[in-house]
mmCIF file of C-alpha atoms and ligand atoms in Angstrom:
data_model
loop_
_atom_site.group_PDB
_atom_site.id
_atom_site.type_symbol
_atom_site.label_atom_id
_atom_site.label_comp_id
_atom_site.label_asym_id
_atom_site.label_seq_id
_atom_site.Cartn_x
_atom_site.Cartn_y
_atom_site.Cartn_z
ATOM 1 C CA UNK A 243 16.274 203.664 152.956
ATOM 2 C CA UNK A 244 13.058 202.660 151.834
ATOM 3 C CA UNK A 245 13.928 203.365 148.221
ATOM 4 C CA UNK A 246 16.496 201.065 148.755
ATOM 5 C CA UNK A 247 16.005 197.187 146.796
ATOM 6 C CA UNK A 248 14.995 194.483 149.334
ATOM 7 C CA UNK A 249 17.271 191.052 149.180
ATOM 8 C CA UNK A 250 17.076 187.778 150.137
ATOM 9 C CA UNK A 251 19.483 185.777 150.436
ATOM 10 C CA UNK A 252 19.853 182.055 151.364
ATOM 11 C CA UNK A 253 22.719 180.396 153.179
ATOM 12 C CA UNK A 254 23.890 183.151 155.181
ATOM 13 C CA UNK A 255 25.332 181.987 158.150
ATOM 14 C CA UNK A 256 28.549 181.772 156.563
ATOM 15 C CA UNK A 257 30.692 182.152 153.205
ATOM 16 C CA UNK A 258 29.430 184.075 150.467
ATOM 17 C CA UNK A 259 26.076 184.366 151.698
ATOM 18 C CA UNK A 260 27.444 186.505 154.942
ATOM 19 C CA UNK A 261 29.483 188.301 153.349
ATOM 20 C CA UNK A 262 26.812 189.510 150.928
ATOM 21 C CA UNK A 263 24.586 190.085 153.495
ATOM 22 C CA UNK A 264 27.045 191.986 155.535
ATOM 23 C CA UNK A 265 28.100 194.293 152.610
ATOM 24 C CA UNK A 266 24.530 195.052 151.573
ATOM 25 C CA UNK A 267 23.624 195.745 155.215
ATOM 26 C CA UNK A 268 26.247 198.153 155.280
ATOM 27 C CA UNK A 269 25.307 200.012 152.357
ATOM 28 C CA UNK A 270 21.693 200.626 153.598
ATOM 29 C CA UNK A 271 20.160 197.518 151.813
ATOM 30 C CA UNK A 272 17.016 196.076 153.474
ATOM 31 C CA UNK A 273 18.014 192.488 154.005
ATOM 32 C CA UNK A 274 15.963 189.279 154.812
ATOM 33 C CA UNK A 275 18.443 185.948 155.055
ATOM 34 C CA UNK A 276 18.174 182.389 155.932
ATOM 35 C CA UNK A 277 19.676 180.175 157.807
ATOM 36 C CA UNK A 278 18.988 176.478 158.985
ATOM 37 C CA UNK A 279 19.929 177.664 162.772
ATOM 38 C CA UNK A 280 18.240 181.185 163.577
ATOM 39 C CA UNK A 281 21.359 181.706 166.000
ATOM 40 C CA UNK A 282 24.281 180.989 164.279
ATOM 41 C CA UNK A 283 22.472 183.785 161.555
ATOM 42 C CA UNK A 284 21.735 186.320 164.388
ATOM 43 C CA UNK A 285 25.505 185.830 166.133
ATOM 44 C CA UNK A 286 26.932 186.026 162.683
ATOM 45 C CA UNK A 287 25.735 188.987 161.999
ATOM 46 C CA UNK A 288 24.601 190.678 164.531
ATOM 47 C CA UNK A 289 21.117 192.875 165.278
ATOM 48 C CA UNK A 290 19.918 195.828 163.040
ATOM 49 C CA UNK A 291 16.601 197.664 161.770
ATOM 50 C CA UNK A 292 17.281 197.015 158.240
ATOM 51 C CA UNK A 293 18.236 192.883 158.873
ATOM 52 C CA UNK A 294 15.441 190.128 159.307
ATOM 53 C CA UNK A 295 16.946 187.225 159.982
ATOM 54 C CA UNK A 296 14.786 183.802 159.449
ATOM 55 C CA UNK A 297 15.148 179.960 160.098
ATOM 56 C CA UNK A 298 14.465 178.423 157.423
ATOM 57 C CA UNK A 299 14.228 174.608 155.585
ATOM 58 C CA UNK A 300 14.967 175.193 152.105
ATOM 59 C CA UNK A 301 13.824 171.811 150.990
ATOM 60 C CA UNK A 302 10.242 172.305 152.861
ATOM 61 C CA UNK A 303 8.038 174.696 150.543
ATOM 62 C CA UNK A 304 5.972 175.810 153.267
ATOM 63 C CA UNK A 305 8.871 176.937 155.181
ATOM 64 C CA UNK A 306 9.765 178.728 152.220
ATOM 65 C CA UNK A 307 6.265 180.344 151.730
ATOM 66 C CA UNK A 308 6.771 181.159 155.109
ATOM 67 C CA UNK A 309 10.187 183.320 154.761
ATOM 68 C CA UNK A 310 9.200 184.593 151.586
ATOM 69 C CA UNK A 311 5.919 185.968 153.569
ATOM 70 C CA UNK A 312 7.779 187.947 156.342
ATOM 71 C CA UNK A 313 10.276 189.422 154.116
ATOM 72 C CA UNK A 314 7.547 191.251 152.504
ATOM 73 C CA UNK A 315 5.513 192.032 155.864
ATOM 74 C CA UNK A 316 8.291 193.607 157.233
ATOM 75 C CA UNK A 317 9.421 195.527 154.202
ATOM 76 C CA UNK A 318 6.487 195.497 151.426
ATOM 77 C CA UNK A 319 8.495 194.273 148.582
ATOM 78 C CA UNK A 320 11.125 191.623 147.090
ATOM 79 C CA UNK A 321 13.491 192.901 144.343
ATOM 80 C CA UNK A 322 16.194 190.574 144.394
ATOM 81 C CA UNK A 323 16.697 186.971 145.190
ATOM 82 C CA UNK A 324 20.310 185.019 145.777
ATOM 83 C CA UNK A 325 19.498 181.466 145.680
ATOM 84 C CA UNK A 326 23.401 181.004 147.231
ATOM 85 C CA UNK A 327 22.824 177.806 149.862
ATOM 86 C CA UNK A 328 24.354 174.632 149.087
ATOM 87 C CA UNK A 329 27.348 172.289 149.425
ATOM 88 C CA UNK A 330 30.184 170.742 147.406
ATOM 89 C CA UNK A 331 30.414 166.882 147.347
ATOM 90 C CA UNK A 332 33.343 164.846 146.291
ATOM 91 C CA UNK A 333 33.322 161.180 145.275
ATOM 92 C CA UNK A 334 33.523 159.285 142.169
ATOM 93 C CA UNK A 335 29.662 158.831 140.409
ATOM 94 C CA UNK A 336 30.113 154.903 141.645
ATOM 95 C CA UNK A 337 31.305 155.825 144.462
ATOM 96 C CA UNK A 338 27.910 158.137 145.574
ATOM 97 C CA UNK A 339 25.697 156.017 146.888
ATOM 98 C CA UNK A 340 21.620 157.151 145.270
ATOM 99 C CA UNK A 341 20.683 158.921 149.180
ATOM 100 C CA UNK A 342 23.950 160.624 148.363
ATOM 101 C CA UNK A 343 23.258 161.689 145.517
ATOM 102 C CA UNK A 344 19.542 162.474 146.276
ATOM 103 C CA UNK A 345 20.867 164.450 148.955
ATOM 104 C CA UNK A 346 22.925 166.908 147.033
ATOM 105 C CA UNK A 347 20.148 167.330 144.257
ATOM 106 C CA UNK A 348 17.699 168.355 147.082
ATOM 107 C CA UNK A 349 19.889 171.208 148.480
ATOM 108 C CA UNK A 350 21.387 172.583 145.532
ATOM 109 C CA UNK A 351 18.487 172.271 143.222
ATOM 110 C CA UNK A 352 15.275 171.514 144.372
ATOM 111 C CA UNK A 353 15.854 174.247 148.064
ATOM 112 C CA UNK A 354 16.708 177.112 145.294
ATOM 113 C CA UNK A 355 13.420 175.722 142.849
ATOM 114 C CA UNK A 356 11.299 176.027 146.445
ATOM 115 C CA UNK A 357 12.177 179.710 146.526
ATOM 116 C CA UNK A 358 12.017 180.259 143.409
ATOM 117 C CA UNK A 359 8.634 179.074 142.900
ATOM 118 C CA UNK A 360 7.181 180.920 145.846
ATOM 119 C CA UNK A 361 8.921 184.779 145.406
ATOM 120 C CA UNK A 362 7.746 184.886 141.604
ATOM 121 C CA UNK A 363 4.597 185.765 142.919
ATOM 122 C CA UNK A 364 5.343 188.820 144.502
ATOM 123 C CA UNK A 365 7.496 189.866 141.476
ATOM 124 C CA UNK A 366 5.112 188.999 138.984
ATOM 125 C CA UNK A 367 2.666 191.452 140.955
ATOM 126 C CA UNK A 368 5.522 193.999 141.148
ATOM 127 C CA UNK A 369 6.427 193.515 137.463
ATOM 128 C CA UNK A 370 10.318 193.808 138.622
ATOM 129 C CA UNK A 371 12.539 191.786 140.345
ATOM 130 C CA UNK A 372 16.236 189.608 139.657
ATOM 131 C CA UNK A 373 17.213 186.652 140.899
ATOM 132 C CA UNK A 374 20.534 185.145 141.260
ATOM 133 C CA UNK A 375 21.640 181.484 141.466
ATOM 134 C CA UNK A 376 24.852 180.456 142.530
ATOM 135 C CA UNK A 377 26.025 177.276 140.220
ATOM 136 C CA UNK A 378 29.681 176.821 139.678
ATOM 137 C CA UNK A 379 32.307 176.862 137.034
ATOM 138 C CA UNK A 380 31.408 173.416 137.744
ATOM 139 C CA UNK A 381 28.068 173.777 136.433
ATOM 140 C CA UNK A 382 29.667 174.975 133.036
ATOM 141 C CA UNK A 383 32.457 172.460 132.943
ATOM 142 C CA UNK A 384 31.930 169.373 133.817
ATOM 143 C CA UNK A 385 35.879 168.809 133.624
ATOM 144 C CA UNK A 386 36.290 168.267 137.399
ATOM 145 C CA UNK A 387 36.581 164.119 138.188
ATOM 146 C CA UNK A 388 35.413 163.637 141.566
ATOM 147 C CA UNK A 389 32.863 166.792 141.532
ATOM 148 C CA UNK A 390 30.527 164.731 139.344
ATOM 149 C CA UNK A 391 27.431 164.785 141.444
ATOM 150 C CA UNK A 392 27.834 168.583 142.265
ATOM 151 C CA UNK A 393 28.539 169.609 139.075
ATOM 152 C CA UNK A 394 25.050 167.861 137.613
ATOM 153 C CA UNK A 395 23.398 169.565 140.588
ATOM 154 C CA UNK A 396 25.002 173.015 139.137
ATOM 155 C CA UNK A 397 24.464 172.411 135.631
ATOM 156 C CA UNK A 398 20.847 172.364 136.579
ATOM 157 C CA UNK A 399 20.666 175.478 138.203
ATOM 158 C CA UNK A 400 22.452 177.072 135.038
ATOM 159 C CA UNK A 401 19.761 175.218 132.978
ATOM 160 C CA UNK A 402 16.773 176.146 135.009
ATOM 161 C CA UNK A 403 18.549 179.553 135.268
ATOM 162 C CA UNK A 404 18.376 179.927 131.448
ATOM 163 C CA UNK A 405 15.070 178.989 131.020
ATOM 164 C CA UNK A 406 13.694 180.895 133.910
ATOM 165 C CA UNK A 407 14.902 184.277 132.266
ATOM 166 C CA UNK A 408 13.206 183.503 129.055
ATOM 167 C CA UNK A 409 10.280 182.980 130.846
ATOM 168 C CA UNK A 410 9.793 185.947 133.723
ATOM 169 C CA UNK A 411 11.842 188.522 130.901
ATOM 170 C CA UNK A 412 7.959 189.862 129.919
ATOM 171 C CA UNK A 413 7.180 190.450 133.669
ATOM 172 C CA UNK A 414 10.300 192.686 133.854
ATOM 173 C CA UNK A 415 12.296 189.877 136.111
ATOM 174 C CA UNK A 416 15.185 188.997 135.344
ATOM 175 C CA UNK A 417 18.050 186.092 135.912
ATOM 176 C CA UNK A 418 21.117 185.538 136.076
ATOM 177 C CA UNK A 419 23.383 182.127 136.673
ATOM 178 C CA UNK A 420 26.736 183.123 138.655
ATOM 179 C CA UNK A 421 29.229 180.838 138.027
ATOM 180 C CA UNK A 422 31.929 181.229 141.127
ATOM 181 C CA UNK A 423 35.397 179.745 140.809
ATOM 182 C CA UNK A 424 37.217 179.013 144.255
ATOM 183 C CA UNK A 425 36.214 181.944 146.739
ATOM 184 C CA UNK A 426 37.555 181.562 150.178
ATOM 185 C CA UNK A 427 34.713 180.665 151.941
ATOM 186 C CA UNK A 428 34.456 177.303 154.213
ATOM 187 C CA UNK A 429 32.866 175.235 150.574
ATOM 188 C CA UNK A 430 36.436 173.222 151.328
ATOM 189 C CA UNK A 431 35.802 172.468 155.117
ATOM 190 C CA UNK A 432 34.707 169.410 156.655
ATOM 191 C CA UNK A 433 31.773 170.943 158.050
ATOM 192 C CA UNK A 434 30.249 171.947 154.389
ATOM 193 C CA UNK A 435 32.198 169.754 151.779
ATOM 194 C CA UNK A 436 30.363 166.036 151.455
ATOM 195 C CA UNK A 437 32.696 162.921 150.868
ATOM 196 C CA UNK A 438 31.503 159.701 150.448
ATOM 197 C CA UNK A 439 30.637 157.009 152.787
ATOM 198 C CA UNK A 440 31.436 154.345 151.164
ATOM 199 C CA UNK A 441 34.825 155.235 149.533
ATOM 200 C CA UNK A 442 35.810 152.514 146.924
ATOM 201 C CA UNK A 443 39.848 151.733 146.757
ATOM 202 C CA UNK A 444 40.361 151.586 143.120
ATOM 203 C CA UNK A 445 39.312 155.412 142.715
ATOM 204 C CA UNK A 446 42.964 156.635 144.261
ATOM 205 C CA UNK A 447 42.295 160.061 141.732
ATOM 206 C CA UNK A 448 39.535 160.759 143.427
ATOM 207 C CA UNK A 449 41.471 160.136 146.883
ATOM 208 C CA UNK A 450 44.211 162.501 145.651
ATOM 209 C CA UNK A 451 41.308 165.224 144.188
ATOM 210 C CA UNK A 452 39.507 165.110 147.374
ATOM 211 C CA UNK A 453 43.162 165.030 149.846
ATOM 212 C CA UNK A 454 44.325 168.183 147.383
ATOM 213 C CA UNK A 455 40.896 169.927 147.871
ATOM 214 C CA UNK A 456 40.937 169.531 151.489
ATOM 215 C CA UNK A 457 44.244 170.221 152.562
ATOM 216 C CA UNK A 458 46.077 172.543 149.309
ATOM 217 C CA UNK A 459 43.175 174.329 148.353
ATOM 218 C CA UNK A 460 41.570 174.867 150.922
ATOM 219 C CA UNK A 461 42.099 178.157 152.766
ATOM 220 C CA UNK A 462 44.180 179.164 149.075
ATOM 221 C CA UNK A 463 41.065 179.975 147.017
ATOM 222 C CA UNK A 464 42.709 182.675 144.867
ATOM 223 C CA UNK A 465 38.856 184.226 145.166
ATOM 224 C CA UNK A 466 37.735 187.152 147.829
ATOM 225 C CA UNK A 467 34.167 186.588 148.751
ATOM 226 C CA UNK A 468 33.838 190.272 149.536
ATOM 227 C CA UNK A 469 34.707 191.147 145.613
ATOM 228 C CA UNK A 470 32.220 188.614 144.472
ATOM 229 C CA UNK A 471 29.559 190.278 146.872
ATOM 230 C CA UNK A 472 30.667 193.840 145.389
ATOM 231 C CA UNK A 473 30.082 192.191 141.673
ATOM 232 C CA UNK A 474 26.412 190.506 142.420
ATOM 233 C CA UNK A 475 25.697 194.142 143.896
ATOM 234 C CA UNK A 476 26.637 195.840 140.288
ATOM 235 C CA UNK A 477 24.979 193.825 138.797
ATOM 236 C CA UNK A 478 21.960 194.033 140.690
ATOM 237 C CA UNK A 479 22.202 197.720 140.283
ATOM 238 C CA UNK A 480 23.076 197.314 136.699
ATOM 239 C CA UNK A 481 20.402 197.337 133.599
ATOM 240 C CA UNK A 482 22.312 195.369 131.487
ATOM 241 C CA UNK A 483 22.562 192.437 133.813
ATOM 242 C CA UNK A 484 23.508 189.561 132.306
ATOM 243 C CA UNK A 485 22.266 185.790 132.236
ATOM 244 C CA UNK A 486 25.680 184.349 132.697
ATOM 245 C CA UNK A 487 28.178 185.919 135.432
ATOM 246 C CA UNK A 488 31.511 183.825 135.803
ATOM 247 C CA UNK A 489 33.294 184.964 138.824
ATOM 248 C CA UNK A 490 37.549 185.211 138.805
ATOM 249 C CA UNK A 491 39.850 184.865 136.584
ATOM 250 C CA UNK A 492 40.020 180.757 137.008
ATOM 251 C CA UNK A 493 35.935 180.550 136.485
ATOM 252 C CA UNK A 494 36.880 182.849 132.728
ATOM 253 C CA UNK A 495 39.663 180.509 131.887
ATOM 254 C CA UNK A 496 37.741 176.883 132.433
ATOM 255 C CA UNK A 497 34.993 178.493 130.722
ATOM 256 C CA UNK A 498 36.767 179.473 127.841
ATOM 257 C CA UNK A 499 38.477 175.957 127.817
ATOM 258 C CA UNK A 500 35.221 174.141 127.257
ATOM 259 C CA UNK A 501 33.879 176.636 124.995
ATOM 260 C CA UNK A 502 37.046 176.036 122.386
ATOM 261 C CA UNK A 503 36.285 172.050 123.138
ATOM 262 C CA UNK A 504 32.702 172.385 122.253
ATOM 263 C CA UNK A 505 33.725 173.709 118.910
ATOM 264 C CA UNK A 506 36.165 172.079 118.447
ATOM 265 C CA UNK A 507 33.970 168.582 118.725
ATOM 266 C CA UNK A 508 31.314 170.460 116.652
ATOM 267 C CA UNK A 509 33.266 171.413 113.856
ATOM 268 C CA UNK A 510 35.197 167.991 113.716
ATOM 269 C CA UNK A 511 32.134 166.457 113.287
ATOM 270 C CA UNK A 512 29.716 169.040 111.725
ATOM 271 C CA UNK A 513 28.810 167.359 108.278
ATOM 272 C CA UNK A 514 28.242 164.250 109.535
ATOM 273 C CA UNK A 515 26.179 165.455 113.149
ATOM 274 C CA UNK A 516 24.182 167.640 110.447
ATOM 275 C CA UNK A 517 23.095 164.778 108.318
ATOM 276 C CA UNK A 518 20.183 163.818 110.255
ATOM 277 C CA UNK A 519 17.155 165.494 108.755
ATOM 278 C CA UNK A 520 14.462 163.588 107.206
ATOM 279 C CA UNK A 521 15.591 165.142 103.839
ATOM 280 C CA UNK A 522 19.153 165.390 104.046
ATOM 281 C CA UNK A 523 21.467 164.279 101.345
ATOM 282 C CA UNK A 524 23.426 160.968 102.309
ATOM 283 C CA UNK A 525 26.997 161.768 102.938
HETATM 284 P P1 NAD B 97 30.094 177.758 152.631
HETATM 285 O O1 NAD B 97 30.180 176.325 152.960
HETATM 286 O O2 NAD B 97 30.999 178.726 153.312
HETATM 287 O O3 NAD B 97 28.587 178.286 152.785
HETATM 288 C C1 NAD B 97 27.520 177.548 152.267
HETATM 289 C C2 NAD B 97 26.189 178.070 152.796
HETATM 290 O O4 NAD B 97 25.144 177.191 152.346
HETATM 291 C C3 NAD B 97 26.162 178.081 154.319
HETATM 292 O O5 NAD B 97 25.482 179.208 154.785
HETATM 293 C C4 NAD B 97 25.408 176.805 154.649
HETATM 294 O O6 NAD B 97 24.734 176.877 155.874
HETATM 295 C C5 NAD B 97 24.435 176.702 153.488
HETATM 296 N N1 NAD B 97 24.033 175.313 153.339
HETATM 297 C C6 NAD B 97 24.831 174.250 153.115
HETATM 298 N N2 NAD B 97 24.106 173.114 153.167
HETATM 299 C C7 NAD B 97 22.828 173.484 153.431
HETATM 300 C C8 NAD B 97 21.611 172.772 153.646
HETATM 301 N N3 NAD B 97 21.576 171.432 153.637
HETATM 302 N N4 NAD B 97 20.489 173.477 153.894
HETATM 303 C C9 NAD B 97 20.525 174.820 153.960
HETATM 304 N N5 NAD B 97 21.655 175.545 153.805
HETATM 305 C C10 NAD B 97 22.782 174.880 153.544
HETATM 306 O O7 NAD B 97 30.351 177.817 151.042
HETATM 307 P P2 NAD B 97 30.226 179.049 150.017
HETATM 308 O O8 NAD B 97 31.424 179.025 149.187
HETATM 309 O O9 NAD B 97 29.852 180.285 150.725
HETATM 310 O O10 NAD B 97 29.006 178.535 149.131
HETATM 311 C C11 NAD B 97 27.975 179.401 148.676
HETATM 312 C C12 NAD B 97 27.518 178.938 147.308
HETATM 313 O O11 NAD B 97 28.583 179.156 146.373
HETATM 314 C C13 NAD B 97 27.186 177.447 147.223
HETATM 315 O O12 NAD B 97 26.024 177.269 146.452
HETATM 316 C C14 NAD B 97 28.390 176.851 146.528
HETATM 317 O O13 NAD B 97 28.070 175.681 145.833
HETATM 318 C C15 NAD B 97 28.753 177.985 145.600
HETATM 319 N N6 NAD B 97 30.144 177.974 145.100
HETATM 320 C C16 NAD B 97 31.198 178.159 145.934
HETATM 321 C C17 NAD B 97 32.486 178.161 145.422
HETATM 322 C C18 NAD B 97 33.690 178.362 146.289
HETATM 323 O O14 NAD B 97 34.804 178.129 145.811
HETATM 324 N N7 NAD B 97 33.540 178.830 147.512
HETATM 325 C C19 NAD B 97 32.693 177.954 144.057
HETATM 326 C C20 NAD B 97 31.600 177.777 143.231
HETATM 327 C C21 NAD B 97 30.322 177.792 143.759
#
């Protein structure tokens, strides 16, 4: 068992996260996992030898520092990292109020940058080492009205994502950016999806987004959190990892929608958008 990699994993008191953390328990994996409530992580998934379950806040750094501390105490090394917690938030960008907004930003984004920050250490010194952030199809496509907020909060972990594997690849670490589409999990519920306080009348799409999301979606994710946990786990295991991971076959179609947009607008405009150097020829 010892040989085994050592994971930790954020978020695990439910969703993807526990499922993750279930499956690698049960093949062998030593497993260190947060949670804001210590309880709800322990009940969830019960007690075992290879399991250290910790209460952590993701948006204080020395809690963090903390976790990141007693993982390797209790089993002397940190090979991969699933940066997983955070939350959905519906409402139209007017609509968010700047707390909000603020809000989502600190979970999503600045509680995976906290981790991030303080297990490169221990990899650097190991000279190996992965970690995975969960963004979103919505962190690729921005083509969701409603999801504004939480898409800019998951196009920054794909762009921090990016640049963080250019800059650990000589240390032997390596990234990778998983891009989810809807998995089954309780993202949809009241108790994890944000809606706005102050709701404003005119934005009836956003009403009928959010109603669809809530009531027709919900619980019909086309996406099994178990399969997704099985994929991370490849590629975990795998050395050709790669930088981008889209999960299902709704994340590979949105994705390939915006790429054709993107050059589509590129080519449209491509003499003209490349005109701009100091010594280009006036078209
Ligand atoms: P979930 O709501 O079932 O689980 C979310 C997890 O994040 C929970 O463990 C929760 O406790 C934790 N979390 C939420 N807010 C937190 C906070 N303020 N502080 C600390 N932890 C917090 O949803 P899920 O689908 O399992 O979500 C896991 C990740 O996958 C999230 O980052 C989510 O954005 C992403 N994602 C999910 C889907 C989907 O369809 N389920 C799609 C794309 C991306």
């Amino acid at each position: 068992m010892e040989n085994k990699k050592v994971w930790f994993v954020t978020g695990a008191s439910k969703g993807l996260g526990l499922t993750l953390v279930k499956k690698l328990l049960s093949k062998g994996y030593q497993v260190a996992a947060t949670s804001r409530n210590l309880n709800d992580l322990s009940t969830a998934v019960g007690e075992m030898d290879n399991f250290l379950p910790l209460a952590v806040n993701l948006m204080d750094e020395n809690s963090v520092e903390e976790a990141i501390g007693q993982t390797i105490t209790k089993f002397g090394k940190l090979d991969v990292v699933v940066n997983n917690a955070g939350y959905g938030m519906i409402g139209a960008l007017e609509e968010l109020t700047d707390a909000e907004s603020r809000a989502n930003f600190d979970v999503n984004v600045f509680g995976s940058l906290n981790v991030i920050r303080k297990a490169l250490p221990q990899m650097r010194k190991q000279q190996s080492g992965h970690v995975f952030n969960i963004s979103s199809i919505g962190g690729f496509s921005g083509n969701f009205p409603g999801f504004g907020i939480y898409c800019a909060t998951k196009f920054a972990v794909a762009g921090f994502t990016e640049s963080l594997a250019a800059e650990v690849q000589s240390f032997g670490i390596k990234a990778t950016v998983v891009e989810p589409g809807y998995f089954r999990t309780d993202f949809l519920t009241s108790g994890s999806l944000a809606v706005p306080q102050h709701p404003i009348d005119a934005y009836q799409s956003v009403r009928d987004t959010q109603a669809a999301h809530q009531h027709d979606i919900n619980n019909q994710q086309p996406g099994d959190p178990a399969k997704a946990a099985d994929v991370m786990i490849a590629a975990a295991e795998s050395d050709s990892a790669p930088l981008h991971l889209f999960l299902g076959p709704d994340a590979y179609q949105v994705a390939d929608a915006k790429i054709a947009d993107v050059q589509k607008d590129m080519v449209a405009w491509k003499t003209l958008a490349t005109s701009t150097n100091f010594d280009a020829v006036e078209v």
